[in-house]
mmCIF file of C-alpha atoms and ligand atoms in Angstrom:
data_model
loop_
_atom_site.group_PDB
_atom_site.id
_atom_site.type_symbol
_atom_site.label_atom_id
_atom_site.label_comp_id
_atom_site.label_asym_id
_atom_site.label_seq_id
_atom_site.Cartn_x
_atom_site.Cartn_y
_atom_site.Cartn_z
ATOM 1 C CA MET A 24 12.808 -17.582 14.285
ATOM 2 C CA SER A 25 11.245 -18.989 17.418
ATOM 3 C CA TYR A 26 9.221 -15.382 17.065
ATOM 4 C CA ARG A 27 7.783 -16.564 13.612
ATOM 5 C CA LEU A 28 7.338 -19.944 14.648
ATOM 6 C CA LEU A 29 5.070 -19.267 17.284
ATOM 7 C CA PHE A 30 3.502 -16.755 15.058
ATOM 8 C CA GLY A 31 2.959 -19.575 12.579
ATOM 9 C CA PHE A 32 1.542 -21.757 15.065
ATOM 10 C CA VAL A 33 -1.074 -19.411 16.139
ATOM 11 C CA LEU A 34 -1.759 -18.430 12.815
ATOM 12 C CA SER A 35 -2.221 -22.129 11.600
ATOM 13 C CA LEU A 36 -4.464 -22.498 14.363
ATOM 14 C CA VAL A 37 -6.710 -19.488 13.483
ATOM 15 C CA LEU A 38 -6.589 -20.104 9.819
ATOM 16 C CA GLN A 39 -7.303 -24.213 10.247
ATOM 17 C CA PHE A 40 -10.108 -23.302 12.201
ATOM 18 C CA SER A 41 -11.781 -20.816 9.923
ATOM 19 C CA LEU A 42 -10.797 -22.798 6.576
ATOM 20 C CA VAL A 43 -12.300 -26.168 7.978
ATOM 21 C CA LEU A 44 -15.349 -25.060 6.960
ATOM 22 C CA SER A 45 -14.522 -22.941 4.043
ATOM 23 C CA ASN A 46 -11.876 -25.476 2.004
ATOM 24 C CA PRO A 47 -13.352 -26.728 -1.445
ATOM 25 C CA PRO A 48 -14.376 -30.611 -0.801
ATOM 26 C CA GLY A 49 -11.405 -33.125 -1.396
ATOM 27 C CA LEU A 50 -8.824 -30.350 0.038
ATOM 28 C CA ASN A 51 -7.862 -30.527 3.398
ATOM 29 C CA ILE A 52 -4.665 -29.695 5.728
ATOM 30 C CA GLY A 53 -2.689 -33.066 6.029
ATOM 31 C CA PHE A 54 -4.138 -34.556 3.227
ATOM 32 C CA TYR A 55 -0.785 -36.980 2.705
ATOM 33 C CA GLN A 56 -0.992 -37.772 6.058
ATOM 34 C CA TYR A 57 -1.472 -41.453 5.573
ATOM 35 C CA THR A 58 -0.399 -41.814 1.998
ATOM 36 C CA CYS A 59 2.784 -39.991 1.910
ATOM 37 C CA PRO A 60 3.242 -38.817 5.782
ATOM 38 C CA LYS A 61 6.774 -37.072 4.892
ATOM 39 C CA ALA A 62 5.705 -35.138 1.769
ATOM 40 C CA GLU A 63 5.529 -31.561 3.402
ATOM 41 C CA VAL A 64 9.121 -32.398 5.220
ATOM 42 C CA ILE A 65 10.441 -33.688 2.112
ATOM 43 C CA VAL A 66 9.407 -30.466 0.044
ATOM 44 C CA ARG A 67 10.660 -28.410 3.046
ATOM 45 C CA ASP A 68 14.017 -29.912 3.301
ATOM 46 C CA GLU A 69 14.829 -29.795 -0.401
ATOM 47 C CA MET A 70 13.692 -25.763 -0.865
ATOM 48 C CA THR A 71 15.812 -25.235 2.328
ATOM 49 C CA LYS A 72 18.494 -26.242 0.286
ATOM 50 C CA ILE A 73 17.668 -24.637 -2.842
ATOM 51 C CA ILE A 74 17.016 -21.561 -1.578
ATOM 52 C CA SER A 75 20.195 -21.204 0.301
ATOM 53 C CA ARG A 76 22.163 -21.863 -2.725
ATOM 54 C CA VAL A 77 20.213 -19.715 -4.804
ATOM 55 C CA PRO A 78 18.036 -17.218 -3.248
ATOM 56 C CA SER A 79 16.835 -15.493 -6.186
ATOM 57 C CA LEU A 80 14.545 -18.298 -7.038
ATOM 58 C CA ALA A 81 12.064 -17.412 -4.080
ATOM 59 C CA GLY A 82 10.442 -14.827 -6.072
ATOM 60 C CA PRO A 83 9.706 -16.787 -9.300
ATOM 61 C CA LEU A 84 8.637 -19.766 -7.294
ATOM 62 C CA LEU A 85 5.827 -17.608 -5.598
ATOM 63 C CA ARG A 86 5.066 -16.303 -8.601
ATOM 64 C CA MET A 87 4.486 -19.449 -10.526
ATOM 65 C CA HIS A 88 1.819 -20.655 -8.012
ATOM 66 C CA PHE A 89 -0.013 -17.341 -8.659
ATOM 67 C CA HIS A 90 0.478 -17.708 -12.696
ATOM 68 C CA ASP A 91 -0.859 -21.497 -12.304
ATOM 69 C CA CYS A 92 -3.934 -20.757 -9.791
ATOM 70 C CA PHE A 93 -5.135 -17.781 -12.270
ATOM 71 C CA VAL A 94 -5.065 -19.701 -15.533
ATOM 72 C CA ASN A 95 -8.007 -22.157 -14.877
ATOM 73 C CA GLY A 96 -7.478 -22.577 -11.471
ATOM 74 C CA CYS A 97 -4.596 -24.481 -9.274
ATOM 75 C CA ASP A 98 -3.908 -27.557 -11.414
ATOM 76 C CA GLY A 99 -0.283 -27.467 -12.275
ATOM 77 C CA SER A 100 -1.081 -26.491 -15.906
ATOM 78 C CA ILE A 101 1.820 -23.884 -15.746
ATOM 79 C CA LEU A 102 4.183 -26.577 -15.728
ATOM 80 C CA LEU A 103 2.883 -28.569 -18.603
ATOM 81 C CA ASP A 104 5.546 -28.472 -22.015
ATOM 82 C CA SER A 105 3.954 -27.635 -25.372
ATOM 83 C CA THR A 106 3.006 -30.604 -27.681
ATOM 84 C CA PRO A 107 3.446 -30.456 -31.269
ATOM 85 C CA GLY A 108 1.122 -28.022 -32.696
ATOM 86 C CA SER A 109 -0.323 -27.012 -29.248
ATOM 87 C CA PRO A 110 1.706 -24.654 -27.535
ATOM 88 C CA SER A 111 1.341 -24.675 -23.562
ATOM 89 C CA GLU A 112 0.807 -21.769 -20.953
ATOM 90 C CA LYS A 113 4.525 -21.727 -20.419
ATOM 91 C CA GLU A 114 5.157 -20.031 -24.039
ATOM 92 C CA SER A 115 2.748 -17.003 -23.273
ATOM 93 C CA ILE A 116 4.280 -13.814 -22.869
ATOM 94 C CA PRO A 117 3.712 -13.410 -19.045
ATOM 95 C CA ASN A 118 5.488 -16.714 -18.724
ATOM 96 C CA LEU A 119 8.462 -16.233 -20.680
ATOM 97 C CA SER A 120 10.137 -14.526 -17.670
ATOM 98 C CA LEU A 121 9.254 -17.214 -15.225
ATOM 99 C CA ARG A 122 11.862 -19.356 -14.038
ATOM 100 C CA GLY A 123 12.402 -22.487 -11.450
ATOM 101 C CA PHE A 124 10.783 -25.339 -13.369
ATOM 102 C CA GLY A 125 13.740 -27.385 -12.690
ATOM 103 C CA THR A 126 13.191 -26.847 -8.957
ATOM 104 C CA ILE A 127 9.680 -28.226 -9.158
ATOM 105 C CA ASP A 128 11.073 -31.283 -11.343
ATOM 106 C CA ARG A 129 13.693 -31.754 -8.264
ATOM 107 C CA VAL A 130 11.307 -31.811 -5.795
ATOM 108 C CA LYS A 131 8.866 -34.048 -7.453
ATOM 109 C CA ALA A 132 11.665 -36.568 -8.083
ATOM 110 C CA LYS A 133 12.342 -36.767 -4.553
ATOM 111 C CA LEU A 134 8.541 -36.924 -3.712
ATOM 112 C CA GLU A 135 8.206 -39.898 -6.525
ATOM 113 C CA GLN A 136 11.257 -41.746 -4.767
ATOM 114 C CA ALA A 137 9.424 -41.642 -1.469
ATOM 115 C CA CYS A 138 5.617 -42.409 -2.671
ATOM 116 C CA PRO A 139 5.438 -42.880 -6.369
ATOM 117 C CA GLY A 140 2.321 -41.556 -7.799
ATOM 118 C CA VAL A 141 0.850 -39.566 -4.615
ATOM 119 C CA VAL A 142 1.667 -36.203 -4.497
ATOM 120 C CA SER A 143 0.508 -33.925 -7.246
ATOM 121 C CA CYS A 144 2.378 -31.237 -8.977
ATOM 122 C CA ALA A 145 -0.191 -28.661 -8.149
ATOM 123 C CA ASP A 146 0.258 -29.331 -4.502
ATOM 124 C CA ILE A 147 3.965 -29.200 -5.017
ATOM 125 C CA LEU A 148 3.478 -25.486 -6.319
ATOM 126 C CA ALA A 149 1.224 -24.511 -3.440
ATOM 127 C CA LEU A 150 3.731 -26.156 -0.988
ATOM 128 C CA VAL A 151 6.910 -24.669 -2.423
ATOM 129 C CA ALA A 152 5.324 -21.021 -2.698
ATOM 130 C CA ARG A 153 4.558 -21.505 1.109
ATOM 131 C CA ASP A 154 8.128 -22.758 1.768
ATOM 132 C CA VAL A 155 9.769 -19.657 -0.150
ATOM 133 C CA VAL A 156 7.627 -17.178 1.665
ATOM 134 C CA PHE A 157 8.750 -18.782 5.086
ATOM 135 C CA LEU A 158 12.503 -19.123 3.920
ATOM 136 C CA THR A 159 12.702 -15.422 3.087
ATOM 137 C CA LYS A 160 11.224 -14.576 6.543
ATOM 138 C CA GLY A 161 7.662 -14.399 5.948
ATOM 139 C CA PRO A 162 4.861 -16.288 7.475
ATOM 140 C CA HIS A 163 4.386 -19.851 7.613
ATOM 141 C CA TRP A 164 0.688 -21.092 6.957
ATOM 142 C CA GLU A 165 -1.025 -24.582 6.704
ATOM 143 C CA VAL A 166 -1.747 -25.134 3.011
ATOM 144 C CA PRO A 167 -4.823 -27.445 2.281
ATOM 145 C CA THR A 168 -3.482 -30.249 0.067
ATOM 146 C CA GLY A 169 -5.001 -32.764 -2.162
ATOM 147 C CA ARG A 170 -5.321 -31.063 -5.656
ATOM 148 C CA ARG A 171 -5.070 -33.252 -8.559
ATOM 149 C CA ASP A 172 -3.078 -32.169 -11.926
ATOM 150 C CA GLY A 173 -5.158 -30.865 -15.144
ATOM 151 C CA THR A 174 -4.147 -32.065 -18.534
ATOM 152 C CA ARG A 175 -5.289 -29.049 -20.611
ATOM 153 C CA SER A 176 -2.382 -26.203 -20.946
ATOM 154 C CA VAL A 177 -3.299 -23.625 -23.591
ATOM 155 C CA LYS A 178 -1.065 -20.674 -24.196
ATOM 156 C CA ASP A 179 -3.867 -18.270 -24.880
ATOM 157 C CA ASP A 180 -5.517 -19.106 -21.661
ATOM 158 C CA ALA A 181 -2.411 -17.730 -20.087
ATOM 159 C CA VAL A 182 -2.922 -14.336 -21.948
ATOM 160 C CA ASN A 183 -6.602 -14.241 -21.228
ATOM 161 C CA ASN A 184 -6.213 -14.769 -17.369
ATOM 162 C CA LEU A 185 -3.078 -13.117 -16.125
ATOM 163 C CA PRO A 186 -3.457 -9.222 -15.441
ATOM 164 C CA PRO A 187 -0.727 -7.254 -17.220
ATOM 165 C CA PRO A 188 1.387 -4.706 -15.503
ATOM 166 C CA PHE A 189 0.069 -1.660 -17.500
ATOM 167 C CA PHE A 190 -3.680 -2.126 -16.508
ATOM 168 C CA ASP A 191 -4.692 0.000 -13.546
ATOM 169 C CA ALA A 192 -5.791 -1.771 -10.238
ATOM 170 C CA THR A 193 -9.454 -1.152 -10.814
ATOM 171 C CA ARG A 194 -9.341 -2.818 -14.212
ATOM 172 C CA ASN A 195 -7.685 -5.834 -13.151
ATOM 173 C CA LEU A 196 -9.580 -6.024 -10.014
ATOM 174 C CA TYR A 197 -12.911 -6.186 -12.091
ATOM 175 C CA GLN A 198 -11.621 -8.151 -15.098
ATOM 176 C CA PHE A 199 -9.573 -10.775 -13.127
ATOM 177 C CA PHE A 200 -9.627 -10.779 -9.503
ATOM 178 C CA ILE A 201 -13.202 -10.739 -8.868
ATOM 179 C CA PRO A 202 -14.390 -13.266 -11.445
ATOM 180 C CA LYS A 203 -11.933 -15.664 -9.241
ATOM 181 C CA GLY A 204 -13.630 -14.779 -6.278
ATOM 182 C CA LEU A 205 -10.849 -12.678 -4.970
ATOM 183 C CA ASP A 206 -11.590 -9.323 -3.591
ATOM 184 C CA ALA A 207 -9.778 -5.536 -3.499
ATOM 185 C CA LYS A 208 -8.273 -6.782 0.073
ATOM 186 C CA ASP A 209 -6.895 -9.935 -1.521
ATOM 187 C CA GLN A 210 -5.386 -7.929 -4.335
ATOM 188 C CA VAL A 211 -3.610 -5.322 -2.287
ATOM 189 C CA VAL A 212 -2.501 -7.888 0.261
ATOM 190 C CA LEU A 213 -1.279 -10.411 -3.058
ATOM 191 C CA LEU A 214 0.468 -7.765 -4.359
ATOM 192 C CA GLY A 215 2.384 -7.447 -1.343
ATOM 193 C CA GLY A 216 4.252 -10.437 -2.708
ATOM 194 C CA HIS A 217 6.320 -8.037 -4.954
ATOM 195 C CA THR A 218 8.403 -7.535 -1.755
ATOM 196 C CA LEU A 219 10.237 -10.464 -3.151
ATOM 197 C CA GLY A 220 11.967 -10.549 -6.768
ATOM 198 C CA THR A 221 12.938 -8.752 -9.697
ATOM 199 C CA SER A 222 11.388 -7.533 -12.870
ATOM 200 C CA HIS A 223 12.711 -7.070 -16.368
ATOM 201 C CA CYS A 224 12.940 -3.668 -17.323
ATOM 202 C CA SER A 225 10.858 -4.595 -20.407
ATOM 203 C CA SER A 226 7.918 -4.930 -18.075
ATOM 204 C CA PHE A 227 7.855 -1.110 -16.988
ATOM 205 C CA ALA A 228 10.003 0.609 -19.921
ATOM 206 C CA SER A 229 7.115 2.267 -21.061
ATOM 207 C CA ARG A 230 6.501 4.211 -17.773
ATOM 208 C CA LEU A 231 9.955 5.429 -17.933
ATOM 209 C CA TYR A 232 10.089 6.464 -21.826
ATOM 210 C CA ASN A 233 6.695 6.650 -23.276
ATOM 211 C CA PHE A 234 3.886 6.721 -20.999
ATOM 212 C CA SER A 235 0.484 6.822 -22.809
ATOM 213 C CA GLY A 236 2.158 7.738 -26.288
ATOM 214 C CA THR A 237 3.407 10.838 -24.507
ATOM 215 C CA MET A 238 7.275 10.130 -25.064
ATOM 216 C CA MET A 239 7.538 11.232 -21.264
ATOM 217 C CA ALA A 240 7.399 9.359 -18.216
ATOM 218 C CA ASP A 241 4.415 8.314 -16.369
ATOM 219 C CA PRO A 242 3.816 11.641 -13.948
ATOM 220 C CA THR A 243 2.758 9.455 -11.058
ATOM 221 C CA LEU A 244 6.190 7.798 -10.991
ATOM 222 C CA ASP A 245 8.448 9.565 -7.997
ATOM 223 C CA LYS A 246 10.570 12.024 -10.119
ATOM 224 C CA TYR A 247 13.751 11.247 -8.353
ATOM 225 C CA TYR A 248 13.298 7.894 -9.062
ATOM 226 C CA VAL A 249 12.852 7.835 -12.744
ATOM 227 C CA PRO A 250 16.598 8.904 -13.526
ATOM 228 C CA ARG A 251 17.670 5.869 -11.480
ATOM 229 C CA LEU A 252 15.676 3.653 -13.209
ATOM 230 C CA LYS A 253 16.406 4.852 -16.912
ATOM 231 C CA SER A 254 20.244 4.443 -15.772
ATOM 232 C CA LYS A 255 19.458 1.049 -15.418
ATOM 233 C CA CYS A 256 17.104 0.472 -18.197
ATOM 234 C CA GLN A 257 18.006 1.756 -21.502
ATOM 235 C CA PRO A 258 15.222 1.935 -24.159
ATOM 236 C CA GLY A 259 14.814 -1.593 -25.642
ATOM 237 C CA ASP A 260 16.451 -3.235 -22.807
ATOM 238 C CA LYS A 261 15.033 -6.983 -22.656
ATOM 239 C CA THR A 262 17.299 -8.523 -20.235
ATOM 240 C CA THR A 263 18.371 -6.279 -17.192
ATOM 241 C CA LEU A 264 16.517 -7.259 -14.030
ATOM 242 C CA VAL A 265 15.592 -4.595 -11.490
ATOM 243 C CA GLU A 266 14.652 -5.101 -7.701
ATOM 244 C CA MET A 267 11.032 -4.488 -7.415
ATOM 245 C CA ASP A 268 11.474 -3.755 -3.574
ATOM 246 C CA PRO A 269 15.151 -2.291 -3.568
ATOM 247 C CA GLY A 270 17.183 -2.978 -0.266
ATOM 248 C CA SER A 271 15.175 -5.953 0.834
ATOM 249 C CA PHE A 272 13.875 -8.152 -2.329
ATOM 250 C CA ARG A 273 15.266 -11.166 -0.952
ATOM 251 C CA THR A 274 13.214 -10.675 2.213
ATOM 252 C CA PHE A 275 9.352 -11.068 2.770
ATOM 253 C CA ASP A 276 8.641 -7.966 4.533
ATOM 254 C CA THR A 277 6.278 -4.865 4.333
ATOM 255 C CA SER A 278 8.701 -2.493 2.608
ATOM 256 C CA TYR A 279 7.292 -2.832 -0.525
ATOM 257 C CA TYR A 280 4.191 -0.895 0.395
ATOM 258 C CA ARG A 281 6.613 1.812 1.345
ATOM 259 C CA HIS A 282 7.714 2.215 -2.308
ATOM 260 C CA ILE A 283 4.268 2.353 -3.450
ATOM 261 C CA ALA A 284 3.578 4.793 -1.059
ATOM 262 C CA ARG A 285 6.334 6.751 -2.673
ATOM 263 C CA GLY A 286 5.214 6.551 -5.889
ATOM 264 C CA ARG A 287 8.354 4.111 -6.710
ATOM 265 C CA ALA A 288 6.248 0.907 -7.622
ATOM 266 C CA LEU A 289 7.514 -0.243 -10.874
ATOM 267 C CA PHE A 290 4.038 -1.290 -12.388
ATOM 268 C CA THR A 291 0.737 0.853 -13.317
ATOM 269 C CA SER A 292 -0.903 -2.347 -11.664
ATOM 270 C CA ASP A 293 0.640 -1.572 -8.485
ATOM 271 C CA GLU A 294 0.642 2.376 -8.411
ATOM 272 C CA THR A 295 -2.785 2.666 -8.881
ATOM 273 C CA LEU A 296 -3.616 0.929 -5.818
ATOM 274 C CA MET A 297 -2.937 4.147 -4.369
ATOM 275 C CA LEU A 298 -6.198 5.581 -6.009
ATOM 276 C CA ASP A 299 -8.748 3.798 -4.247
ATOM 277 C CA PRO A 300 -9.509 4.677 -0.601
ATOM 278 C CA PHE A 301 -9.505 1.235 0.525
ATOM 279 C CA THR A 302 -6.387 0.026 -1.081
ATOM 280 C CA ARG A 303 -4.668 3.204 -0.435
ATOM 281 C CA GLY A 304 -5.495 2.921 3.125
ATOM 282 C CA TYR A 305 -3.838 -0.591 3.593
ATOM 283 C CA ILE A 306 -0.799 0.759 1.640
ATOM 284 C CA LEU A 307 -0.475 3.660 3.835
ATOM 285 C CA ARG A 308 -0.911 1.568 7.364
ATOM 286 C CA GLN A 309 1.832 -0.752 6.172
ATOM 287 C CA ALA A 310 4.296 1.778 4.846
ATOM 288 C CA GLY A 311 4.458 3.268 8.466
ATOM 289 C CA VAL A 312 7.767 3.224 10.188
ATOM 290 C CA ALA A 313 7.855 -0.414 10.880
ATOM 291 C CA GLY A 314 4.406 -1.305 9.175
ATOM 292 C CA TYR A 315 2.433 -3.862 10.736
ATOM 293 C CA PRO A 316 3.955 -7.017 9.828
ATOM 294 C CA ALA A 317 1.732 -9.455 11.823
ATOM 295 C CA GLU A 318 -1.096 -8.108 10.281
ATOM 296 C CA PHE A 319 0.346 -8.365 6.621
ATOM 297 C CA PHE A 320 1.723 -11.695 7.215
ATOM 298 C CA ALA A 321 -1.702 -13.034 8.321
ATOM 299 C CA ASP A 322 -3.492 -11.435 5.500
ATOM 300 C CA PHE A 323 -0.980 -12.766 3.081
ATOM 301 C CA ALA A 324 -1.182 -16.224 4.543
ATOM 302 C CA ALA A 325 -5.248 -16.128 4.344
ATOM 303 C CA SER A 326 -5.201 -14.686 0.626
ATOM 304 C CA MET A 327 -2.544 -17.273 -0.184
ATOM 305 C CA VAL A 328 -4.913 -20.028 0.820
ATOM 306 C CA LYS A 329 -7.802 -18.243 -0.898
ATOM 307 C CA MET A 330 -5.987 -17.974 -4.047
ATOM 308 C CA GLY A 331 -4.300 -21.677 -3.875
ATOM 309 C CA ASN A 332 -8.093 -22.802 -3.110
ATOM 310 C CA MET A 333 -9.210 -21.670 -6.609
ATOM 311 C CA GLN A 334 -10.989 -24.007 -8.934
ATOM 312 C CA VAL A 335 -8.859 -26.827 -7.630
ATOM 313 C CA LEU A 336 -9.513 -30.630 -9.024
ATOM 314 C CA THR A 337 -9.793 -33.185 -6.510
ATOM 315 C CA GLY A 338 -11.369 -36.531 -5.860
ATOM 316 C CA ALA A 339 -11.242 -38.596 -9.253
ATOM 317 C CA GLN A 340 -10.966 -35.478 -11.287
ATOM 318 C CA GLY A 341 -7.605 -35.191 -13.397
ATOM 319 C CA GLU A 342 -4.273 -36.902 -12.314
ATOM 320 C CA ILE A 343 -1.373 -37.241 -10.454
ATOM 321 C CA ARG A 344 1.179 -36.664 -12.970
ATOM 322 C CA LYS A 345 4.199 -39.060 -12.871
ATOM 323 C CA HIS A 346 6.434 -35.962 -14.333
ATOM 324 C CA CYS A 347 5.260 -32.640 -13.863
ATOM 325 C CA ALA A 348 5.971 -31.170 -17.610
ATOM 326 C CA PHE A 349 3.994 -34.166 -18.919
ATOM 327 C CA VAL A 350 0.485 -35.495 -18.912
ATOM 328 C CA ASN A 351 0.872 -39.536 -18.172
HETATM 329 C C1 HEM B 23 -2.191 -7.353 -10.592
HETATM 330 C C2 HEM B 23 -1.721 -8.890 -10.485
HETATM 331 C C3 HEM B 23 -0.249 -8.760 -10.871
HETATM 332 C C4 HEM B 23 0.301 -8.397 -11.730
HETATM 333 C C5 HEM B 23 0.303 -7.277 -13.210
HETATM 334 C C6 HEM B 23 1.990 -8.746 -11.908
HETATM 335 C C7 HEM B 23 3.002 -8.256 -12.820
HETATM 336 C C8 HEM B 23 4.256 -8.684 -12.309
HETATM 337 C C9 HEM B 23 5.332 -8.647 -13.562
HETATM 338 C C10 HEM B 23 5.334 -7.694 -14.828
HETATM 339 C C11 HEM B 23 6.659 -9.199 -12.858
HETATM 340 C C12 HEM B 23 8.081 -9.012 -13.493
HETATM 341 C C13 HEM B 23 7.906 -10.049 -14.538
HETATM 342 C C14 HEM B 23 9.447 -10.061 -15.189
HETATM 343 O O1 HEM B 23 9.533 -8.984 -15.961
HETATM 344 O O2 HEM B 23 10.488 -10.746 -14.781
HETATM 345 C C15 HEM B 23 6.301 -9.667 -11.572
HETATM 346 C C16 HEM B 23 6.996 -10.455 -10.835
HETATM 347 C C17 HEM B 23 6.771 -11.000 -9.650
HETATM 348 N N1 HEM B 23 5.317 -11.431 -9.230
HETATM 349 FE FE1 HEM B 23 3.772 -10.212 -9.976
HETATM 350 N N2 HEM B 23 2.037 -9.662 -10.660
HETATM 351 C C18 HEM B 23 1.048 -9.536 -10.010
HETATM 352 C C19 HEM B 23 0.382 -10.504 -8.994
HETATM 353 C C20 HEM B 23 1.302 -11.172 -8.355
HETATM 354 C C21 HEM B 23 0.841 -11.935 -7.225
HETATM 355 C C22 HEM B 23 -0.705 -12.552 -6.581
HETATM 356 C C23 HEM B 23 2.128 -12.595 -6.931
HETATM 357 C C24 HEM B 23 2.233 -13.605 -5.425
HETATM 358 C C25 HEM B 23 1.154 -13.936 -4.397
HETATM 359 C C26 HEM B 23 3.104 -12.176 -7.289
HETATM 360 C C27 HEM B 23 4.679 -12.347 -7.290
HETATM 361 C C28 HEM B 23 5.460 -11.847 -8.167
HETATM 362 C C29 HEM B 23 7.026 -12.323 -7.851
HETATM 363 C C30 HEM B 23 7.344 -12.877 -6.388
HETATM 364 C C31 HEM B 23 7.608 -11.548 -8.845
HETATM 365 C C32 HEM B 23 9.159 -11.665 -8.619
HETATM 366 C C33 HEM B 23 9.437 -12.953 -9.619
HETATM 367 C C34 HEM B 23 11.081 -12.917 -9.909
HETATM 368 O O3 HEM B 23 11.849 -12.502 -8.974
HETATM 369 O O4 HEM B 23 11.071 -13.407 -11.127
HETATM 370 N N3 HEM B 23 2.589 -11.387 -8.552
HETATM 371 N N4 HEM B 23 4.967 -9.762 -11.474
#
């Protein structure tokens, strides 16, 4: 722990220094310093309790921040409930497998008790994502805060902005990452987030049973891994969960890159990162005996801050929701 804290401290200094100039206006580290000085401690304490009781929530909560940010920016819109006749982002197919909304409500309730109407739901998502990574033995980083909450949440926006697992990495890069200001390095680094959590069989079953209409398995999947996956996932299975980083799916580390390097990534979006020389090089370096966790941790922290700064609402824009599921 002390090594990670020291590492986190040094990383924070470097990041703070380099980000002071690059944070969007209105977003800064320690935004709640005067208005809600304990905000980050409250989030950390609550998340420590929750993850120690339900460690499987770490993955979905990290994923939730990504699903928030990629759809019209990090504005907490993923948290809004549908209203009559207007299905919200929550109802889109990629979001049906998200979990952890109750956790966000619980953290928000604690913050409302301490400082009513001050801390945005969008910031809570960013802080919770940072904390679940740290609590699963990953890096710690300073999160620029000051995001405000949006009022629009539309189901089709999520479908149109979230990359699907069956597209290849190049298509996802040009269609989804680059237009949002993220590059190939951010892509290979952020997909390292698949070191945590699980996937439903249905998210990759076509690679096992009917790849590109061939009625065969995807030939790029490790041929020894296919029968193991088939034994877990029968055709049509919509409920079984499979670890994405088997052996350490509750620990944030470099081992997911070893699975990609061996043809054992569950998704085409991840496996095809091996086709591009740059992303392949990154994966192979991290897939070495011990990987380069210090490099991956620093890169992940930097890319998370970059992703978390996308299209944020600040200043007088948006609002601070009282309850994360409803606009005020
Ligand atoms: C090309 C981009 C991406 C694609 C196509 C993708 C796709 C997926 C899919 C299909 C799942 C499994 C969902 C299920 O069946 O339950 C998943 C899970 C997950 N994703 Fe991604 N993802 C991408 C990027 C990211 C990013 C940028 C992050 C965070 C930095 C992330 C974090 C996670 C986590 C932690 C899980 C596990 C969730 C759980 O345990 O329930 N993903 N992703």
